[in-house]
XYZ file of C-alpha atoms in Angstrom:
222
model
C 83.991 104.600 119.864
C 83.345 101.846 122.722
C 86.112 100.955 125.610
C 88.246 98.255 124.381
C 89.105 95.419 126.327
C 92.660 94.786 127.167
C 92.585 91.824 124.691
C 92.098 94.049 121.910
C 93.994 96.859 122.862
C 97.052 94.356 123.262
C 96.062 92.928 119.755
C 96.346 95.936 118.179
C 99.390 96.915 119.931
C 100.844 93.684 118.913
C 99.905 94.433 114.922
C 101.369 97.845 114.659
C 104.721 96.002 116.522
C 104.876 93.674 113.746
C 104.931 95.981 110.498
C 106.454 99.137 112.554
C 109.621 100.010 114.013
C 109.018 101.029 117.669
C 111.322 102.111 120.240
C 110.534 103.241 124.047
C 112.382 106.281 126.063
C 111.550 107.230 129.824
C 111.074 111.120 130.023
C 114.888 111.816 130.201
C 115.579 110.019 126.880
C 116.613 106.754 127.942
C 116.212 103.845 125.871
C 113.549 101.347 127.895
C 112.662 98.856 125.084
C 113.094 98.167 121.119
C 111.183 95.941 118.773
C 113.055 93.853 116.424
C 112.384 95.912 113.236
C 114.247 99.397 115.060
C 117.382 96.719 115.626
C 117.193 96.025 112.006
C 116.378 99.479 110.804
C 119.417 100.840 113.274
C 122.241 98.516 112.030
C 121.833 96.494 115.302
C 120.400 93.229 114.115
C 117.658 91.176 115.095
C 117.825 90.402 118.829
C 120.643 92.683 120.099
C 118.634 94.567 122.355
C 120.613 94.667 125.331
C 122.673 96.465 123.001
C 120.976 99.592 123.190
C 118.778 99.402 126.187
C 119.983 102.253 128.439
C 121.476 104.492 126.208
C 120.465 107.550 125.217
C 117.946 108.917 121.988
C 121.129 110.969 121.313
C 122.572 108.150 120.504
C 120.777 108.373 117.059
C 121.894 111.710 116.243
C 124.819 113.839 115.528
C 126.775 115.341 118.427
C 126.089 118.980 117.395
C 122.151 118.507 117.150
C 122.318 116.580 120.517
C 124.202 119.986 122.113
C 121.642 122.092 120.676
C 118.904 123.973 122.334
C 116.058 122.836 119.577
C 117.296 119.267 120.684
C 116.694 120.213 124.030
C 113.265 122.031 123.166
C 112.582 118.614 121.351
C 112.481 116.598 124.701
C 110.732 119.353 126.711
C 107.612 119.483 124.201
C 107.328 115.687 124.836
C 108.018 115.851 128.748
C 104.599 118.140 128.822
C 102.375 115.280 126.733
C 102.403 116.643 123.595
C 102.194 114.731 120.205
C 105.126 114.676 118.003
C 105.475 113.611 114.572
C 107.369 114.641 111.398
C 110.392 113.340 109.048
C 113.773 112.863 111.097
C 117.288 112.242 110.173
C 119.047 109.760 112.526
C 121.882 107.866 112.328
C 122.233 104.161 112.404
C 125.199 102.301 114.046
C 127.824 102.556 111.485
C 127.115 106.288 111.208
C 125.451 106.397 108.101
C 122.099 108.175 107.860
C 118.731 107.132 107.517
C 115.152 108.889 107.232
C 112.632 108.127 109.304
C 108.775 109.371 109.349
C 107.902 109.098 112.502
C 105.330 109.999 115.679
C 106.573 110.447 118.978
C 103.689 109.409 121.372
C 103.564 110.009 124.868
C 102.515 106.641 126.997
C 99.723 108.032 130.113
C 99.352 106.214 132.954
C 95.567 105.394 135.017
C 96.187 108.844 136.813
C 97.237 110.686 133.667
C 100.591 110.973 134.410
C 103.553 110.465 131.601
C 105.509 107.573 132.235
C 107.203 107.013 129.259
C 107.493 108.019 125.173
C 106.747 105.734 122.687
C 108.178 106.053 118.800
C 106.503 104.164 115.508
C 109.011 105.022 112.883
C 109.278 103.616 109.010
C 112.215 104.108 107.350
C 111.520 106.461 104.461
C 114.983 106.486 103.353
C 114.809 105.158 99.470
C 112.554 107.993 99.012
C 114.188 110.505 100.533
C 117.064 109.155 98.517
C 115.192 109.816 95.205
C 113.989 113.216 95.925
C 117.504 114.161 96.082
C 118.483 112.662 93.192
C 115.644 114.108 91.282
C 116.357 117.811 93.131
C 119.985 117.322 91.966
C 118.820 116.348 88.393
C 116.967 119.482 87.987
C 119.262 121.875 89.383
C 122.033 120.802 86.985
C 119.618 119.742 83.961
C 117.010 121.252 81.546
C 113.714 119.255 82.464
C 110.186 119.916 80.646
C 107.025 117.202 81.712
C 104.413 116.718 79.181
C 101.007 115.368 79.443
C 100.323 112.511 77.292
C 98.836 114.613 74.714
C 101.791 116.667 74.661
C 100.954 119.436 76.435
C 103.429 121.166 78.947
C 102.312 120.466 82.495
C 106.044 121.726 84.123
C 109.175 122.932 83.037
C 112.508 124.078 85.189
C 114.314 127.059 84.983
C 117.018 125.256 82.900
C 115.090 124.701 79.928
C 113.205 127.930 79.887
C 116.746 130.006 79.781
C 117.961 127.113 76.912
C 115.077 127.690 74.898
C 115.408 131.331 75.344
C 112.658 131.897 77.282
C 112.966 134.141 80.579
C 112.423 132.424 84.026
C 109.163 134.609 84.929
C 107.637 133.387 81.541
C 106.936 130.044 83.129
C 103.424 130.109 83.209
C 103.213 131.632 79.797
C 105.132 127.889 78.343
C 102.948 125.540 81.002
C 99.703 124.597 78.552
C 101.476 125.114 75.214
C 101.892 122.118 73.153
C 105.870 119.824 72.519
C 105.242 121.344 68.828
C 105.964 124.735 69.645
C 109.424 123.234 69.958
C 109.924 121.369 66.417
C 109.750 122.906 63.045
C 105.761 123.244 61.408
C 106.596 120.657 58.579
C 107.563 117.959 61.291
C 105.038 119.015 63.679
C 102.364 117.746 60.487
C 104.437 114.952 59.324
C 103.313 111.440 60.038
C 107.209 110.688 61.918
C 105.826 113.393 64.731
C 102.350 111.512 65.278
C 104.108 108.444 65.467
C 107.171 109.493 68.134
C 104.030 110.977 70.332
C 102.078 107.455 69.735
C 105.596 105.654 70.933
C 105.615 107.388 73.994
C 101.825 107.227 74.640
C 102.739 103.633 74.684
C 105.567 103.674 77.093
C 108.386 103.811 74.598
C 111.433 105.386 75.817
C 113.464 107.441 73.780
C 116.970 109.190 73.933
C 119.367 110.805 71.225
C 120.018 114.115 69.735
C 116.727 115.810 68.811
C 116.852 119.191 66.901
C 114.339 121.907 68.121
C 113.429 125.022 67.850
C 114.179 128.320 70.657
C 111.720 130.883 71.595
C 113.436 133.021 68.602
C 112.895 130.263 65.648
C 116.896 129.399 65.763
C 118.067 125.922 66.263
C 119.047 123.960 69.218
C 120.401 120.414 69.138
C 119.413 118.668 72.542
C 120.810 115.299 73.814
């Protein structure tokens, strides 16, 4: 790639600054600069740069982690010039948690000496919260997934046990049709065909459903 002019480099940096939360640290973790997106994400409010400049990065982590060997190793890695990326749980000004998808980037001068660390971050808290909710549901509720033709694509252990299968029989269940869980007569009915036709159109169904367990006994599911 050709060498970029100073103007083009500044233009690209400004584009990143307009759409990402950015903060700068010295090699000891002291905050040197921060943009408004980062301030707003962390609960400080736009324009309140002086409220955090000069503070340490540990302001954004819990006290136990700040005192840990893991945290010290994290900064040793950054001081060595290595790039660091991942998902990080941090604390806002009010103490609430925020999840950031972030990269920590060493900045070098013309002599190839590290002068600061630039962190570029995106708030992914809604995504993480949604995943936690789904995980919580999965731990307490029988869940099964189908493709639009009614064939099973995934199932959790609670559903397997509810329907009389062993957890080890998951592979035997995946790929079977939903009709496995209904009577033969119902599976061949117009009502059943209309049920799947409605689902394929995006219709939501709730209620109490009579289904068949693996041994043929009847079970009622809400």
